[in-house]
mmCIF file of C-alpha atoms and ligand atoms in Angstrom:
data_model
loop_
_atom_site.group_PDB
_atom_site.id
_atom_site.type_symbol
_atom_site.label_atom_id
_atom_site.label_comp_id
_atom_site.label_asym_id
_atom_site.label_seq_id
_atom_site.Cartn_x
_atom_site.Cartn_y
_atom_site.Cartn_z
ATOM 1 C CA MET A 1 -123.242 80.454 137.884
ATOM 2 C CA LEU A 2 -126.772 79.669 139.055
ATOM 3 C CA MET A 3 -127.502 75.938 139.658
ATOM 4 C CA ARG A 4 -131.257 75.395 139.282
ATOM 5 C CA GLU A 5 -133.081 72.161 140.049
ATOM 6 C CA THR A 6 -135.297 72.100 136.984
ATOM 7 C CA ILE A 7 -134.098 73.491 133.696
ATOM 8 C CA TYR A 8 -135.686 73.570 130.249
ATOM 9 C CA PHE A 9 -134.123 72.896 126.869
ATOM 10 C CA LEU A 10 -136.294 74.238 124.039
ATOM 11 C CA GLY A 11 -139.104 74.179 126.596
ATOM 12 C CA VAL A 12 -138.622 70.522 127.563
ATOM 13 C CA ARG A 13 -138.075 69.736 131.215
ATOM 14 C CA VAL A 14 -134.939 68.263 132.779
ATOM 15 C CA ASP A 15 -134.356 67.908 136.536
ATOM 16 C CA ASN A 16 -130.828 69.068 137.204
ATOM 17 C CA LEU A 17 -129.772 66.589 139.885
ATOM 18 C CA THR A 18 -126.560 64.913 140.938
ATOM 19 C CA LEU A 19 -126.408 61.132 141.001
ATOM 20 C CA GLU A 20 -126.718 61.206 144.768
ATOM 21 C CA GLN A 21 -129.780 63.477 144.694
ATOM 22 C CA ALA A 22 -131.484 61.336 142.041
ATOM 23 C CA LEU A 23 -130.806 58.121 143.990
ATOM 24 C CA ARG A 24 -132.097 59.728 147.169
ATOM 25 C CA ARG A 25 -135.359 60.523 145.377
ATOM 26 C CA ILE A 26 -135.641 56.972 144.030
ATOM 27 C CA ASN A 27 -134.982 55.662 147.520
ATOM 28 C CA GLY A 28 -137.779 57.896 148.831
ATOM 29 C CA TYR A 29 -140.214 56.634 146.189
ATOM 30 C CA ILE A 30 -139.520 52.938 146.783
ATOM 31 C CA SER A 31 -139.272 53.173 150.557
ATOM 32 C CA SER A 32 -142.594 54.937 151.025
ATOM 33 C CA SER A 33 -144.888 53.045 153.380
ATOM 34 C CA LYS A 34 -148.000 54.569 151.771
ATOM 35 C CA ALA A 35 -150.262 52.389 149.604
ATOM 36 C CA ILE A 36 -149.588 52.922 145.884
ATOM 37 C CA SER A 37 -152.247 55.166 144.360
ATOM 38 C CA CYS A 38 -150.251 55.991 141.233
ATOM 39 C CA SER A 39 -146.824 54.732 140.183
ATOM 40 C CA ARG A 40 -144.037 57.302 140.212
ATOM 41 C CA LYS A 41 -142.808 58.064 136.703
ATOM 42 C CA VAL A 42 -139.079 58.465 136.033
ATOM 43 C CA PHE A 43 -137.940 59.439 132.534
ATOM 44 C CA PHE A 44 -134.690 60.421 130.837
ATOM 45 C CA THR A 45 -134.489 63.405 128.488
ATOM 46 C CA ASN A 46 -131.955 63.556 125.660
ATOM 47 C CA VAL A 47 -131.674 65.404 122.343
ATOM 48 C CA HIS A 48 -133.827 62.748 120.654
ATOM 49 C CA SER A 49 -136.646 62.924 123.207
ATOM 50 C CA ILE A 50 -136.555 66.741 123.084
ATOM 51 C CA HIS A 51 -136.914 66.505 119.298
ATOM 52 C CA LEU A 52 -139.871 64.109 119.704
ATOM 53 C CA ALA A 53 -141.516 66.194 122.454
ATOM 54 C CA LYS A 54 -141.352 69.342 120.305
ATOM 55 C CA LYS A 55 -143.481 67.585 117.663
ATOM 56 C CA ASP A 56 -145.691 65.518 119.958
ATOM 57 C CA SER A 57 -147.698 67.403 122.577
ATOM 58 C CA ASP A 58 -148.752 64.150 124.224
ATOM 59 C CA LEU A 59 -145.109 63.190 124.894
ATOM 60 C CA TYR A 60 -144.404 66.776 125.984
ATOM 61 C CA ARG A 61 -147.188 66.503 128.592
ATOM 62 C CA CYS A 62 -145.886 63.097 129.773
ATOM 63 C CA ILE A 63 -142.414 64.558 130.360
ATOM 64 C CA SER A 64 -143.796 67.697 132.025
ATOM 65 C CA ASN A 65 -145.927 65.642 134.429
ATOM 66 C CA ALA A 66 -143.342 62.987 135.337
ATOM 67 C CA ASP A 67 -142.069 62.700 138.915
ATOM 68 C CA MET A 68 -138.449 62.910 137.829
ATOM 69 C CA VAL A 69 -136.808 63.617 134.452
ATOM 70 C CA LEU A 70 -133.069 63.015 134.315
ATOM 71 C CA PRO A 71 -130.567 64.518 131.852
ATOM 72 C CA ASP A 72 -129.331 61.899 129.408
ATOM 73 C CA GLY A 73 -126.355 62.418 127.130
ATOM 74 C CA SER A 74 -123.517 64.756 126.336
ATOM 75 C CA GLY A 75 -125.742 66.908 124.070
ATOM 76 C CA LEU A 76 -127.533 68.353 127.090
ATOM 77 C CA LYS A 77 -124.245 68.946 128.942
ATOM 78 C CA ILE A 78 -122.931 71.000 126.004
ATOM 79 C CA ALA A 79 -126.231 72.858 125.599
ATOM 80 C CA GLY A 80 -126.200 73.608 129.341
ATOM 81 C CA LYS A 81 -122.748 75.184 129.032
ATOM 82 C CA VAL A 82 -123.781 77.230 125.989
ATOM 83 C CA LEU A 83 -126.907 78.581 127.715
ATOM 84 C CA ASN A 84 -125.235 79.115 131.060
ATOM 85 C CA LYS A 85 -127.488 76.483 132.650
ATOM 86 C CA PRO A 86 -124.862 73.917 133.698
ATOM 87 C CA VAL A 87 -126.114 70.338 133.829
ATOM 88 C CA LYS A 88 -124.705 68.784 136.996
ATOM 89 C CA GLU A 89 -124.407 65.220 135.720
ATOM 90 C CA ASN A 90 -125.130 63.072 132.721
ATOM 91 C CA LEU A 91 -127.560 60.577 134.269
ATOM 92 C CA ASN A 92 -128.352 58.436 131.240
ATOM 93 C CA GLY A 93 -130.600 55.434 131.810
ATOM 94 C CA THR A 94 -128.009 52.882 130.686
ATOM 95 C CA ASP A 95 -125.587 53.837 133.470
ATOM 96 C CA PHE A 96 -128.133 55.011 136.026
ATOM 97 C CA THR A 97 -130.464 51.996 136.043
ATOM 98 C CA PRO A 98 -127.811 49.397 137.032
ATOM 99 C CA ILE A 99 -127.058 51.616 140.052
ATOM 100 C CA VAL A 100 -130.776 51.552 140.872
ATOM 101 C CA CYS A 101 -130.639 47.724 140.574
ATOM 102 C CA LEU A 102 -127.666 47.642 142.946
ATOM 103 C CA MET A 103 -129.611 49.795 145.399
ATOM 104 C CA ALA A 104 -132.690 47.560 145.028
ATOM 105 C CA GLU A 105 -130.540 44.483 145.644
ATOM 106 C CA SER A 106 -129.039 45.908 148.822
ATOM 107 C CA MET A 107 -132.459 47.030 150.087
ATOM 108 C CA GLY A 108 -134.222 43.778 149.181
ATOM 109 C CA ARG A 109 -136.559 45.570 146.737
ATOM 110 C CA SER A 110 -138.192 43.822 143.797
ATOM 111 C CA VAL A 111 -137.834 44.546 140.086
ATOM 112 C CA TYR A 112 -140.064 43.672 137.118
ATOM 113 C CA LEU A 113 -138.735 43.849 133.538
ATOM 114 C CA LEU A 114 -141.053 44.898 130.715
ATOM 115 C CA GLY A 115 -139.881 45.356 127.147
ATOM 116 C CA ALA A 116 -137.548 44.272 124.334
ATOM 117 C CA LYS A 117 -137.773 41.100 122.252
ATOM 118 C CA LYS A 118 -138.358 37.789 124.023
ATOM 119 C CA ASP A 119 -134.865 36.334 123.518
ATOM 120 C CA VAL A 120 -133.235 39.671 124.440
ATOM 121 C CA LEU A 121 -135.296 39.814 127.616
ATOM 122 C CA ILE A 122 -134.282 36.278 128.644
ATOM 123 C CA LYS A 123 -130.581 37.102 128.209
ATOM 124 C CA CYS A 124 -131.024 40.428 129.965
ATOM 125 C CA LYS A 125 -132.611 38.738 132.993
ATOM 126 C CA LYS A 126 -129.848 36.113 133.048
ATOM 127 C CA ASN A 127 -127.091 38.762 132.923
ATOM 128 C CA LEU A 128 -128.786 40.898 135.555
ATOM 129 C CA THR A 129 -128.982 37.866 137.860
ATOM 130 C CA LYS A 130 -125.289 37.189 137.240
ATOM 131 C CA GLU A 131 -124.351 40.777 138.077
ATOM 132 C CA PHE A 132 -126.762 41.191 141.000
ATOM 133 C CA PRO A 133 -127.243 37.670 142.426
ATOM 134 C CA ASN A 134 -129.540 38.823 145.216
ATOM 135 C CA LEU A 135 -131.690 41.090 143.071
ATOM 136 C CA ASN A 136 -135.318 40.000 143.361
ATOM 137 C CA ILE A 137 -136.544 39.959 139.727
ATOM 138 C CA ILE A 138 -140.172 38.981 140.192
ATOM 139 C CA GLY A 139 -141.362 39.204 136.602
ATOM 140 C CA ALA A 140 -140.303 39.681 132.989
ATOM 141 C CA GLN A 141 -142.484 40.282 129.916
ATOM 142 C CA HIS A 142 -141.351 41.126 126.415
ATOM 143 C CA GLY A 143 -142.487 44.388 124.856
ATOM 144 C CA TYR A 144 -144.415 43.190 121.797
ATOM 145 C CA PHE A 145 -148.011 42.668 122.887
ATOM 146 C CA ASP A 146 -151.568 43.394 121.753
ATOM 147 C CA ALA A 147 -154.397 44.866 123.844
ATOM 148 C CA ALA A 148 -155.539 41.488 125.235
ATOM 149 C CA GLU A 149 -151.993 40.541 126.231
ATOM 150 C CA GLU A 150 -151.463 43.979 127.735
ATOM 151 C CA LYS A 151 -154.387 43.393 130.094
ATOM 152 C CA LYS A 152 -152.784 40.143 131.304
ATOM 153 C CA ILE A 153 -149.388 41.827 131.701
ATOM 154 C CA ILE A 154 -150.892 44.569 133.858
ATOM 155 C CA GLU A 155 -152.718 41.923 135.941
ATOM 156 C CA ASP A 156 -149.431 40.069 136.415
ATOM 157 C CA ILE A 157 -147.605 43.276 137.458
ATOM 158 C CA ASN A 158 -150.395 44.160 139.877
ATOM 159 C CA LYS A 159 -150.425 40.658 141.379
ATOM 160 C CA LYS A 160 -146.655 40.786 141.981
ATOM 161 C CA LYS A 161 -146.528 44.469 143.072
ATOM 162 C CA PRO A 162 -142.896 45.175 142.130
ATOM 163 C CA ASP A 163 -141.119 48.073 143.783
ATOM 164 C CA ILE A 164 -139.477 48.961 140.461
ATOM 165 C CA LEU A 165 -140.883 48.430 136.969
ATOM 166 C CA LEU A 166 -138.327 48.890 134.180
ATOM 167 C CA VAL A 167 -140.072 49.688 130.895
ATOM 168 C CA ALA A 168 -137.813 49.297 127.848
ATOM 169 C CA MET A 169 -140.011 49.907 124.806
ATOM 170 C CA GLY A 170 -138.409 52.966 123.147
ATOM 171 C CA SER A 171 -139.503 56.608 123.037
ATOM 172 C CA PRO A 172 -142.187 57.922 122.875
ATOM 173 C CA PHE A 173 -144.153 54.706 123.359
ATOM 174 C CA GLN A 174 -142.683 53.835 126.776
ATOM 175 C CA GLU A 175 -143.291 57.311 128.290
ATOM 176 C CA LYS A 176 -146.881 57.295 126.994
ATOM 177 C CA TRP A 177 -147.465 53.733 128.153
ATOM 178 C CA ILE A 178 -146.202 54.521 131.654
ATOM 179 C CA THR A 179 -148.170 57.785 131.922
ATOM 180 C CA HIS A 180 -151.373 56.150 130.681
ATOM 181 C CA ASN A 181 -151.085 53.117 132.968
ATOM 182 C CA ALA A 182 -149.443 54.639 136.091
ATOM 183 C CA PRO A 183 -152.773 55.235 137.898
ATOM 184 C CA ARG A 184 -153.637 51.515 137.720
ATOM 185 C CA LEU A 185 -150.166 49.991 138.129
ATOM 186 C CA LYS A 186 -149.241 48.579 141.515
ATOM 187 C CA ALA A 187 -145.527 49.277 141.044
ATOM 188 C CA ARG A 188 -143.901 51.917 143.230
ATOM 189 C CA ILE A 189 -141.901 53.429 140.370
ATOM 190 C CA CYS A 190 -141.709 52.986 136.612
ATOM 191 C CA LEU A 191 -138.502 53.886 134.802
ATOM 192 C CA ALA A 192 -138.531 54.394 131.015
ATOM 193 C CA VAL A 193 -135.212 52.859 130.017
ATOM 194 C CA GLY A 194 -135.225 52.703 126.182
ATOM 195 C CA GLY A 195 -132.663 50.290 124.753
ATOM 196 C CA LEU A 196 -131.268 49.231 128.155
ATOM 197 C CA PHE A 197 -132.252 45.553 127.838
ATOM 198 C CA ASP A 198 -130.465 45.372 124.472
ATOM 199 C CA PHE A 199 -127.255 46.458 126.215
ATOM 200 C CA LEU A 200 -127.714 44.340 129.352
ATOM 201 C CA SER A 201 -128.376 41.251 127.233
ATOM 202 C CA GLU A 202 -125.230 42.053 125.204
ATOM 203 C CA GLU A 203 -127.379 41.971 122.101
ATOM 204 C CA LEU A 204 -125.991 45.447 121.447
ATOM 205 C CA GLU A 205 -122.440 46.346 122.315
ATOM 206 C CA ARG A 206 -121.897 49.457 124.403
ATOM 207 C CA ALA A 207 -119.403 52.094 123.177
ATOM 208 C CA PRO A 208 -115.914 51.704 124.683
ATOM 209 C CA LEU A 209 -115.374 53.604 127.912
ATOM 210 C CA TRP A 210 -113.011 56.144 126.322
ATOM 211 C CA MET A 211 -115.742 57.100 123.805
ATOM 212 C CA ARG A 212 -118.325 57.408 126.564
ATOM 213 C CA LYS A 213 -115.947 59.564 128.607
ATOM 214 C CA LEU A 214 -115.423 61.857 125.614
ATOM 215 C CA GLY A 215 -119.212 62.094 125.107
ATOM 216 C CA LEU A 216 -118.975 60.215 121.797
ATOM 217 C CA GLU A 217 -121.325 57.291 122.457
ATOM 218 C CA TRP A 218 -123.643 58.638 119.753
ATOM 219 C CA VAL A 219 -120.896 58.111 117.125
ATOM 220 C CA PHE A 220 -120.638 54.467 118.134
ATOM 221 C CA ARG A 221 -124.415 54.001 118.022
ATOM 222 C CA LEU A 222 -124.525 55.606 114.582
ATOM 223 C CA LEU A 223 -121.884 53.195 113.251
ATOM 224 C CA GLN A 224 -123.700 50.290 114.898
ATOM 225 C CA ASP A 225 -127.101 51.067 113.380
ATOM 226 C CA PRO A 226 -126.793 53.760 110.676
ATOM 227 C CA ARG A 227 -130.216 53.045 109.161
ATOM 228 C CA SER A 228 -132.231 53.926 112.232
ATOM 229 C CA LYS A 229 -129.837 56.386 113.866
ATOM 230 C CA TRP A 230 -128.751 58.617 110.942
ATOM 231 C CA SER A 231 -131.577 61.120 111.363
ATOM 232 C CA ARG A 232 -130.783 61.518 115.075
ATOM 233 C CA VAL A 233 -127.192 62.457 114.223
ATOM 234 C CA PHE A 234 -127.562 64.368 110.956
ATOM 235 C CA ILE A 235 -130.895 66.105 111.573
ATOM 236 C CA GLU A 236 -131.871 66.129 115.234
ATOM 237 C CA ILE A 237 -128.480 67.064 116.722
ATOM 238 C CA PRO A 238 -127.717 69.888 114.191
ATOM 239 C CA VAL A 239 -131.252 71.314 114.526
ATOM 240 C CA PHE A 240 -130.999 71.135 118.330
ATOM 241 C CA PHE A 241 -127.676 73.004 118.397
ATOM 242 C CA TYR A 242 -128.833 75.510 115.796
ATOM 243 C CA LEU A 243 -131.774 76.380 118.069
ATOM 244 C CA ILE A 244 -129.590 76.422 121.182
ATOM 245 C CA MET A 245 -127.097 78.769 119.477
ATOM 246 C CA SER A 246 -129.992 80.996 118.317
ATOM 247 C CA ILE A 247 -131.240 81.249 121.907
ATOM 248 C CA ARG A 248 -127.713 82.029 123.032
ATOM 249 C CA ALA A 249 -127.378 84.778 120.389
ATOM 250 C CA PHE A 250 -130.751 86.216 121.427
ATOM 251 C CA GLN A 251 -129.734 86.205 125.116
ATOM 252 C CA THR A 252 -126.431 87.912 124.314
ATOM 253 C CA ASN A 253 -128.164 90.647 122.283
ATOM 254 C CA PHE A 254 -130.912 91.043 124.877
ATOM 255 C CA TYR A 255 -128.471 91.594 127.736
ATOM 256 C CA ARG A 256 -126.339 93.915 125.608
ATOM 257 C CA THR A 257 -129.258 96.262 124.808
HETATM 258 N N1 UDP B 200 -139.432 47.725 121.864
HETATM 259 C C1 UDP B 200 -140.440 47.027 122.511
HETATM 260 N N2 UDP B 200 -141.701 47.093 121.999
HETATM 261 C C2 UDP B 200 -142.014 47.808 120.913
HETATM 262 C C3 UDP B 200 -140.978 48.562 120.274
HETATM 263 C C4 UDP B 200 -139.695 48.481 120.783
HETATM 264 O O1 UDP B 200 -140.204 46.365 123.514
HETATM 265 O O2 UDP B 200 -143.184 47.835 120.522
HETATM 266 C C5 UDP B 200 -138.070 47.638 122.418
HETATM 267 C C6 UDP B 200 -136.995 47.253 121.417
HETATM 268 O O3 UDP B 200 -136.968 45.840 121.252
HETATM 269 C C7 UDP B 200 -135.760 47.820 122.081
HETATM 270 C C8 UDP B 200 -136.281 49.075 122.777
HETATM 271 O O4 UDP B 200 -137.698 48.942 122.833
HETATM 272 O O5 UDP B 200 -135.273 46.918 123.045
HETATM 273 C C9 UDP B 200 -136.034 50.390 122.016
HETATM 274 O O6 UDP B 200 -134.745 50.742 122.103
HETATM 275 P P1 UDP B 200 -134.234 52.146 121.471
HETATM 276 O O7 UDP B 200 -132.776 52.158 121.642
HETATM 277 O O8 UDP B 200 -134.785 52.337 120.093
HETATM 278 O O9 UDP B 200 -134.920 53.181 122.460
HETATM 279 P P2 UDP B 200 -134.947 54.767 122.340
HETATM 280 O O10 UDP B 200 -133.524 55.194 122.278
HETATM 281 O O11 UDP B 200 -135.705 55.080 121.081
HETATM 282 O O12 UDP B 200 -135.676 55.191 123.567
#
């Protein structure tokens, strides 16, 4: 089977990298000695963001123009198998970003946290410091701000010049915020990490390991927050797989004729 570097699901881009390849790229971005002219943009694509990008051309453009887009979730792994485009690894932001923090800690690189509610952010920073005692967290700002506050936040980021800016404000807002501000941000890379701070702060419990290993984290998240997650599970996932199966049927017929 052919292993391509960039693959597309319903037209939405995913970079098909192993963990090692993705970390090597991050290392390259943060180790560059060049002055920062535009922050590197690292996003994660999952069934939900594909659903959003299909309806929102602005988000679609943000994903298409990012520096790296990693495959997030078991949905893409299954779709990859169905379409004969195997996804090498599930590099979801919740597991991937702590590895980036570990790398930053060992390299003496700085991190700035942006997003989530104030109390969640405080607990997240505390837990991160406990897990990575030598990680240089040089700033933290919650993710509920108006235009005037945003200006001050960007000034603070640019004064501190973090190597890594973690932006946890949910899709599609975080991808749009990063894309819009990247040219004026003095951070080497920006990662759009969704609900990561909620997990790191232990505000939200993560699915047990056995569920994650079976690719069933989405079931746990549905049970945790049925009101906001039901449409992802009962509409977005079935529509996604209906379209994937239709493409598969088309491919099969095409190659048969
Ligand atoms: N959030 C934020 N600012 C906002 C809206 C949301 O900082 O204006 C935070 C919210 O508190 C939560 C995260 O963004 O920590 C969204 O998490 P979610 O799991 O919904 O992300 P998604 O899976 O939609 O990317």
